[in-house]
XYZ file of C-alpha atoms in Angstrom:
455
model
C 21.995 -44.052 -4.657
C 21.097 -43.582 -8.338
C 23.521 -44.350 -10.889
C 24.994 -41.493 -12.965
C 23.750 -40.717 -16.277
C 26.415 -41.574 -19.166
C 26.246 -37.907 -21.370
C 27.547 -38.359 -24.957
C 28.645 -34.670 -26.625
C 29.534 -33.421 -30.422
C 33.210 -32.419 -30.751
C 32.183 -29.843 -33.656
C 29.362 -28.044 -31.828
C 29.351 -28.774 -28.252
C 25.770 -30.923 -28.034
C 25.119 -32.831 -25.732
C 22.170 -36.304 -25.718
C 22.218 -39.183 -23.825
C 23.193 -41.891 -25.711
C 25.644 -42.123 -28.729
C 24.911 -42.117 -32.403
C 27.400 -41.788 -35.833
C 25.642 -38.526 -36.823
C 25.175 -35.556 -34.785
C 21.782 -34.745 -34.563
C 22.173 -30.638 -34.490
C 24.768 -30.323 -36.572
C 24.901 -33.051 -38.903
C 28.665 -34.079 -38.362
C 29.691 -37.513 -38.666
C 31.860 -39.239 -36.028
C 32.115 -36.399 -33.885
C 29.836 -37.597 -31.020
C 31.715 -39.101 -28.020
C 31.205 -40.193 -24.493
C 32.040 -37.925 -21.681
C 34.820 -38.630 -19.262
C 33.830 -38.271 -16.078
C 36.621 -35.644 -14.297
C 37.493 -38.283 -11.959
C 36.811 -41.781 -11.364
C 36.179 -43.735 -7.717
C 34.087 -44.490 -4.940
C 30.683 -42.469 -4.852
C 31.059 -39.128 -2.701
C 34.477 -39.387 -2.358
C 35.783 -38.253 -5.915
C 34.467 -35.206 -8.573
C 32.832 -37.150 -10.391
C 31.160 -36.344 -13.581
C 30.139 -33.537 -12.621
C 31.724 -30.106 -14.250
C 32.510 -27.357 -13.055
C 33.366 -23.248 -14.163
C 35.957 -22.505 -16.268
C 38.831 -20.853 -14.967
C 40.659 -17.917 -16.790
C 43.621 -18.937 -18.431
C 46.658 -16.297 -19.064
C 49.794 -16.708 -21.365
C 53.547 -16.957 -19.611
C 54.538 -14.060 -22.081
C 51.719 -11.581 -20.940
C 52.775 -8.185 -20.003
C 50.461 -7.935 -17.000
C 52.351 -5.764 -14.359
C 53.865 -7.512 -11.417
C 51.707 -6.568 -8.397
C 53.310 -3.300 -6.570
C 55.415 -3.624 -3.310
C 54.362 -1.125 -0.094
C 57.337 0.215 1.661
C 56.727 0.438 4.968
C 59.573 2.900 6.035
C 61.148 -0.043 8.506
C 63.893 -0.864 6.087
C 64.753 -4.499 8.059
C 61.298 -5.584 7.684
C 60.962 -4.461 4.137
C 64.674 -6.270 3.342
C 63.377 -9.837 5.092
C 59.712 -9.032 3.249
C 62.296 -9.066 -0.272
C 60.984 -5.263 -1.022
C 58.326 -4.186 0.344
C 54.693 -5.889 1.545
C 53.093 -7.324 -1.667
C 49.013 -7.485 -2.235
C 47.353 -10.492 -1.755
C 49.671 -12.046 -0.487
C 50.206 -14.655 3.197
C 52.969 -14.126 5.620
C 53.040 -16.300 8.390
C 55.501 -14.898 11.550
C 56.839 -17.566 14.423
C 58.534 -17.005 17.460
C 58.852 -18.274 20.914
C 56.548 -16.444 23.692
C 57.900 -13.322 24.965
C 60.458 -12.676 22.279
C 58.599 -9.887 20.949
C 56.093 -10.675 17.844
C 53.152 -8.818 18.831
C 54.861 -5.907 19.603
C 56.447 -6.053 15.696
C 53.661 -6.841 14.155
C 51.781 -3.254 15.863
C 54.642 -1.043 14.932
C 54.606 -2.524 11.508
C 51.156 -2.343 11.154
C 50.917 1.318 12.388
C 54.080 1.719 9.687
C 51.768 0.651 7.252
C 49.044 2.330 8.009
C 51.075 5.716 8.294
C 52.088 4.731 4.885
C 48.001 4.868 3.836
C 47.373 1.275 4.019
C 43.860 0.464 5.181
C 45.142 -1.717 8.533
C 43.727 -4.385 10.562
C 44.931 -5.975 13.729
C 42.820 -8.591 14.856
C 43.532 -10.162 17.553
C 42.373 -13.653 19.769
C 44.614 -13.788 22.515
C 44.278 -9.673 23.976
C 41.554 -7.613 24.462
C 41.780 -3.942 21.781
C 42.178 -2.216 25.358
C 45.492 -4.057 26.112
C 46.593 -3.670 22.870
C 45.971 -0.149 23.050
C 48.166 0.213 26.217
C 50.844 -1.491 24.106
C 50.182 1.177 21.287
C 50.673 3.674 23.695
C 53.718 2.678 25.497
C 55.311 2.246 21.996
C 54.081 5.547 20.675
C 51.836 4.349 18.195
C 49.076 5.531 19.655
C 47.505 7.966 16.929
C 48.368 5.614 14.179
C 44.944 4.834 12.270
C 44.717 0.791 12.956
C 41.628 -0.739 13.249
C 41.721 -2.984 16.592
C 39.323 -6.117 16.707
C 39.749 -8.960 19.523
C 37.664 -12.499 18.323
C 38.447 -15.694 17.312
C 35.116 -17.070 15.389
C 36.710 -17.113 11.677
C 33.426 -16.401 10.601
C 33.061 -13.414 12.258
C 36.133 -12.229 11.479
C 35.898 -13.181 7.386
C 32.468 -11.256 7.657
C 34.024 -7.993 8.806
C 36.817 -8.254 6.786
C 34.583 -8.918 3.661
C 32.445 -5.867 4.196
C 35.424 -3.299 5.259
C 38.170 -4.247 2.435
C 41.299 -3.849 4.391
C 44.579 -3.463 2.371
C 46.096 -5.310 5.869
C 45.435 -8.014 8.270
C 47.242 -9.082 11.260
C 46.146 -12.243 13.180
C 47.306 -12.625 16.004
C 47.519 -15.460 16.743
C 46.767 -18.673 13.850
C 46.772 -20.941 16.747
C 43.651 -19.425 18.582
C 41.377 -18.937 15.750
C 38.130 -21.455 15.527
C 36.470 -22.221 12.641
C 32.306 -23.672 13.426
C 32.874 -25.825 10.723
C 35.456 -27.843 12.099
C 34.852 -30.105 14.745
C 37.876 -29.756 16.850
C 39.522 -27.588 19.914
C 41.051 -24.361 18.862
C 44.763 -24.758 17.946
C 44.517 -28.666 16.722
C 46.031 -29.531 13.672
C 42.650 -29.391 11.757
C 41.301 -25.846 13.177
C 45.001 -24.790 12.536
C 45.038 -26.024 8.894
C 41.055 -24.859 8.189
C 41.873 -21.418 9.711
C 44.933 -20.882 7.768
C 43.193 -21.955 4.797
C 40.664 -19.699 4.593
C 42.018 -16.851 5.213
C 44.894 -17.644 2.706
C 42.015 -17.962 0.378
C 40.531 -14.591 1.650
C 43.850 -12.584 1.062
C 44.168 -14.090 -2.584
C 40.571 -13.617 -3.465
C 40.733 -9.891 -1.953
C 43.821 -8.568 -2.969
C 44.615 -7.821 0.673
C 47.747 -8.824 2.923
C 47.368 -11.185 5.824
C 49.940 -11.787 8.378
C 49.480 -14.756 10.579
C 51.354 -15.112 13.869
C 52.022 -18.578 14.858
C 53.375 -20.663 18.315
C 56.205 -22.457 18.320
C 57.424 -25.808 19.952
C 60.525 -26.702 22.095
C 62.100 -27.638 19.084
C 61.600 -24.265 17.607
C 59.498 -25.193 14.774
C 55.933 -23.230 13.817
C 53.043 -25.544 15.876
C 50.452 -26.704 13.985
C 50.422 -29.237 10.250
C 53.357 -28.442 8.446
C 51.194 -28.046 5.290
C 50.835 -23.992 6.700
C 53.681 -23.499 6.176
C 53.522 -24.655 2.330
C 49.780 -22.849 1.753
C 51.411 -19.209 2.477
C 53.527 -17.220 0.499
C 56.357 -16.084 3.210
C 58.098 -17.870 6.622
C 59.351 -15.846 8.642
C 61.279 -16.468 12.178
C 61.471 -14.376 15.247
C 64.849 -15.281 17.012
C 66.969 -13.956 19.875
C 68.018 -15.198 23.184
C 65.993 -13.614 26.630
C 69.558 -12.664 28.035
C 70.023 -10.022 24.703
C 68.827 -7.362 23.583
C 69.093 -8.393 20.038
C 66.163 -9.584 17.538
C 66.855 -11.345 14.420
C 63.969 -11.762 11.730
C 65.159 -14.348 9.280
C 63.168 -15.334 6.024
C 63.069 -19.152 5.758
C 60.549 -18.970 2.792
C 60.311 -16.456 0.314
C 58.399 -16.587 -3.070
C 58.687 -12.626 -3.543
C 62.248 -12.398 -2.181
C 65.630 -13.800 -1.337
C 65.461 -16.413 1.741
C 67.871 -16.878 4.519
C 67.508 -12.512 4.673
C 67.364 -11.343 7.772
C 66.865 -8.448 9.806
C 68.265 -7.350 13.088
C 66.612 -5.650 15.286
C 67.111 -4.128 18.982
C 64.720 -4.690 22.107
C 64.538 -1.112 24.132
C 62.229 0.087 26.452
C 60.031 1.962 23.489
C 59.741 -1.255 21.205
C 62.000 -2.436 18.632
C 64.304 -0.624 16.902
C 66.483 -0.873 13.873
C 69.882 -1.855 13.254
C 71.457 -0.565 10.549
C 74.791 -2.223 11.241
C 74.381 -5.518 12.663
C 78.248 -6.168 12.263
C 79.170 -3.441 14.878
C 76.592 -4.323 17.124
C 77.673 -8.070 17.363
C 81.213 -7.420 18.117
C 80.123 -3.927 20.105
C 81.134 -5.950 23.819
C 84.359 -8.206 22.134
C 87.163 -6.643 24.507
C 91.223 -7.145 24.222
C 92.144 -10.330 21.974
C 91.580 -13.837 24.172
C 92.451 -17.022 23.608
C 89.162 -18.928 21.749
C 88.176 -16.111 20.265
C 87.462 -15.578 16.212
C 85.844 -13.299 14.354
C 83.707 -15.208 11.187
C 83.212 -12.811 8.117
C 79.797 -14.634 6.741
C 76.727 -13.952 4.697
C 73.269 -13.976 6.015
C 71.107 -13.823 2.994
C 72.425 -10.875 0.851
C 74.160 -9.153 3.954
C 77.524 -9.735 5.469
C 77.478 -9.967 8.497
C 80.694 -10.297 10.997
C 80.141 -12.635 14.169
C 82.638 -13.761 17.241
C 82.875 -17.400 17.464
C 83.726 -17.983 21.029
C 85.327 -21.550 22.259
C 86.426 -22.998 24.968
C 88.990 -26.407 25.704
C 88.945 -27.941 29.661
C 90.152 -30.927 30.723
C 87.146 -33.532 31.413
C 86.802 -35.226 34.336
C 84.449 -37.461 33.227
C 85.000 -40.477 31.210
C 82.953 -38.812 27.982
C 83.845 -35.716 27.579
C 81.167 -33.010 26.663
C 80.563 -31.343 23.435
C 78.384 -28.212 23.218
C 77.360 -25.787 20.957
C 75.179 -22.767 20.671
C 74.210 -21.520 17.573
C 76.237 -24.046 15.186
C 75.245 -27.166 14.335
C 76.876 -30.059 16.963
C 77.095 -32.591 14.026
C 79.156 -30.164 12.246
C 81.745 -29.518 15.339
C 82.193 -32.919 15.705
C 83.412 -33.185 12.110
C 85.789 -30.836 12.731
C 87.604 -31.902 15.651
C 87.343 -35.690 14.080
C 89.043 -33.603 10.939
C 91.567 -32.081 13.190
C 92.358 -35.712 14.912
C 92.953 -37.419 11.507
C 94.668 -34.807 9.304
C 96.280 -32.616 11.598
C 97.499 -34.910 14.353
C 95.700 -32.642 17.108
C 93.783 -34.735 19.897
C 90.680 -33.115 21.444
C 90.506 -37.138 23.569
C 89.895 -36.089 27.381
C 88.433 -32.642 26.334
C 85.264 -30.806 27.116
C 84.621 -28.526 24.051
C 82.671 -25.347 24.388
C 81.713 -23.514 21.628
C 79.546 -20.631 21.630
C 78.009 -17.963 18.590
C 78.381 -14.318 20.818
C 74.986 -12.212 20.486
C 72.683 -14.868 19.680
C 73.311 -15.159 16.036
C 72.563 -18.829 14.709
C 75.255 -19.484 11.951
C 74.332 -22.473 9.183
C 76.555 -21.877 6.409
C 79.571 -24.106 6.149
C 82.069 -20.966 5.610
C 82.412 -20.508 9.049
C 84.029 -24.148 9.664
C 88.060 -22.368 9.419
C 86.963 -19.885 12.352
C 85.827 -23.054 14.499
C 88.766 -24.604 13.618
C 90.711 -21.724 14.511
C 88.483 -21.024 18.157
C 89.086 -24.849 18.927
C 93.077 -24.185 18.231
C 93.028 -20.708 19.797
C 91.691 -21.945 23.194
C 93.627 -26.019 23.253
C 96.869 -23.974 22.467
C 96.083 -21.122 24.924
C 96.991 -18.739 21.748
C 94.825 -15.992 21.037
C 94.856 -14.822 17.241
C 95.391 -10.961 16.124
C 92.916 -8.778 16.931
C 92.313 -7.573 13.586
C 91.826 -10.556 11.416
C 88.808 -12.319 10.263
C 88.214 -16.092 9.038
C 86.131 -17.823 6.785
C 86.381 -21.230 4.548
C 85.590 -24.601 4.081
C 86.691 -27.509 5.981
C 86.456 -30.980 3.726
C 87.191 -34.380 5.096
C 90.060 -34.436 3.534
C 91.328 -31.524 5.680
C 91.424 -29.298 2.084
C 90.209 -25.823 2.263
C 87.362 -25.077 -0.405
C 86.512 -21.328 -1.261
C 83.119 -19.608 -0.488
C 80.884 -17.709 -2.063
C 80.839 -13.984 -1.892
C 84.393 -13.109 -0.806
C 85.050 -9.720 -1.911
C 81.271 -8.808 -0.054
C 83.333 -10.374 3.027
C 86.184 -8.881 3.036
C 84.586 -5.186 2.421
C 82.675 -5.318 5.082
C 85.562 -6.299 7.242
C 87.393 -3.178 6.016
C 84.653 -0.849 7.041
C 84.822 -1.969 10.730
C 88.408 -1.685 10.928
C 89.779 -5.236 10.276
C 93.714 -5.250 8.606
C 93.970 -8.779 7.563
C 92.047 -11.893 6.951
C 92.731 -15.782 6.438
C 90.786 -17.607 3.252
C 90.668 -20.797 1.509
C 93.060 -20.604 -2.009
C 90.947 -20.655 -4.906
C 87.571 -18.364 -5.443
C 87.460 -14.963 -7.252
C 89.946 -12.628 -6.412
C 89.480 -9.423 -5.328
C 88.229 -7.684 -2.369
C 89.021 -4.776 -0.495
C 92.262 -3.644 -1.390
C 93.142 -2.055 2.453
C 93.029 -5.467 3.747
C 95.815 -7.947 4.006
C 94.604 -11.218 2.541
C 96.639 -14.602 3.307
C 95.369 -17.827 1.735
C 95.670 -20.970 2.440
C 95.177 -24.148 1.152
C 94.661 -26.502 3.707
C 94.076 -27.466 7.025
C 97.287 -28.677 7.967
C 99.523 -25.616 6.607
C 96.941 -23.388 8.233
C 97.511 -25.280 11.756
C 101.025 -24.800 11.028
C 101.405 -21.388 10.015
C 98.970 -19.677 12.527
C 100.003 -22.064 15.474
C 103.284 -23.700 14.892
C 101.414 -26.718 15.491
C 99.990 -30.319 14.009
């Protein structure tokens, strides 16, 4: 392989000869020639190289370019997860688990769009356009003016999208797209990774908006190199359990919007529909006060969003007793009770523990640690709490209550749906809705003691 050729160029005019000298020879400056350094340095076809490239175009921070403009696509809980509104050129990539209903939001917000007078694409590799169409037309959907295409050769697919210059593209799904310039199965991590990058690179370079659908595993994560997730612009997560009717979109990743949004959504016979108030619907089947039962005043992204925390306390008959959890984080419960044990006084030795988020709602923030606590207490002590009061705070491991963000948002929303009272940490901005009885407390153990005469 033949050695690269050492160039030499003039700092004052920009010419370039192949070996060095004190004098340039076209402009007549002295000690401006110098060697050129090669862009990067290393083994032979592995590295740049010496060789240059185009110039890209370079903008100032302060330039008063205008941000790019959001599309509304008249579904206001898609456009709240999106942070707006669907922005040009930009990725989205949408997971799920099978069956939970992503195809059939993706149509109805791709027909949204295109009613909205976006040029729409749904492409699609794992349905023929017919069956889509049947889809369409059990939803209703089916004069909206979306293009239908069913392939899976990216290079078909770039082609057609090249020459017609959607506004839109849904692919459904990541996983089943091929590129010929890969040498792999469809849906390995390499066809996954080439796929996603080009069309990335196709929505960026055309201004247009792609939306990728991708599997998931058992553990719930998106399949495929995690490196997708980092080369588009938006995350977003299908959730919901088979045994509801209820749909939660949640943003995990966001660079147009806030994260942790989410939208909630209801599965009817027509398709999905919107839920303006996810509150109401969450507690809509709570009946008559029961022992176990809280209700957790929390914040899911900018919304607050009321949730029962169910819980239940049996007797084990087994040696190690059981501790379960659905839709709160096990490490976290078995803080609690440990807190509990120490600082209250309260054994949970001998116990099975339950505990249980009602609707399928999947709570992460650490404000709903007092409504555990209280569940946990509600159901050992067989003592159900009012009715009409909601909880929220901080549990330390010191058994100290800290205060949350976002309180007087918490309490309003309380107020709307009818709640009297509520129970906070001490501390934290006051306020809040001024209908609403407010006690505060400030810890663990005078919040044991107050509420059950216990500890």
């Amino acid at each position: 392989m033949a050695k690269p050729v050492t160039t030499f160029s003039c700092s004052a005019c920009g010419a370039t000869s192949t070996k060095w000298s004190g004098r340039c020879d076209a402009c007549g400056a002295w000690n401006t020639v110098s060697e050129d350094v090669p862009l990067s340095t290393g083994p032979s076809g592995k590295t740049l190289g010496a060789a240059r490239g185009s110039r890209i175009a370079l903008t100032d921070l302060s330039s008063k370019e205008a941000p790019p403009p959001r599309t509304a696509s008249g579904m206001p809980e898609l456009d709240r997860v999106l942070g707006g509104g669907l922005v040009p050129a930009s990725a989205v990539l949408v997971g799920g688990d099978p069956g939970i209903g992503k195809s059939t939001l993706l149509l109805q917000a791709a027909a949204a769009f295109a009613n909205g007078g976006l040029k729409t694409f749904y492409i699609s590799g794992e349905e023929a356009s017919a069956q889509i169409r049947m889809r369409a037309d059990r939803l209703g959907l089916a004069q909206s003016p979306v293009r239908l295409g069913a392939d899976t050769a990216l290079r078909n697919i770039l082609t057609t999208l090249d020459e017609e210059r959607p506004d839109l593209v849904v692919i459904d799904s990541i996983q089943t797209m091929w590129s010929d310039t890969v040498d792999s199965a469809p849906g390995s991590v390499s066809q996954v990774r080439a796929a996603a990058h080009e069309l990335t690179t196709f929505a960026k370079r055309r201004g247009a908006a792609v939306i990728l659908v991708g599997h998931v595993t058992k553990d719930g994560q998106i399949a495929g190199p995690r490196v997708v997730e980092h080369m588009v612009d938006t995350v977003l997560y299908f959730e919901g359990e088979r045994g509801h009717q209820f749909r939660i979109l949640r943003a995990v990743k966001n660079r147009f919007g806030p994260a942790d949004e989410i939208g909630v959504f209801e599965m009817t016979g027509s398709g999905l529909s919107q839920v303006s108030n996810p509150s109401a619907l969450f507690l809509s089947e709570r009946g008559k006060p029961s022992p176990g039962s809280v209700v957790f005043a929390g914040i899911e992204g900018t919304r607050p969003v009321l949730v029962e925390i169910q819980a239940l306390v049996a007797p084990s008959p087994h040696s190690q007793p059981r501790r379960s959890t659905v839709g709160w984080d096990g490490g976290r419960l078995a803080m609690i009770l440990a807190v509990l044990e120490s600082r209250c006084g309260i054994p949970f030795a001998g116990l099975d523990v339950y505990l249980n988020v009602a609707g399928g709602m999947k709570i992460s923030e650490p404000a709903a640690d007092l409504a555990v606590a209280a569940a946990l207490l509600s159901a050992r002590e067989d003592s159900a709490l009012p009715a009409d009061t909601v909880v929220f705070g901080e549990i330390s491991l010191s058994g100290a209550l800290r205060p949350v963000g976002q309180t007087e948002n918490r309490l309003k929303e309380a107020e709307k749906l009818g709640f009297s009272s509520a129970i906070a940490p001490e501390g934290g901005k006051p306020g809040g809705a001024k209908g609403l009885k407010l006690t505060r407390m400030g810890d663990l153990t005078s919040f044991v003691g107050e509420i059950f005469g216990a500890g």
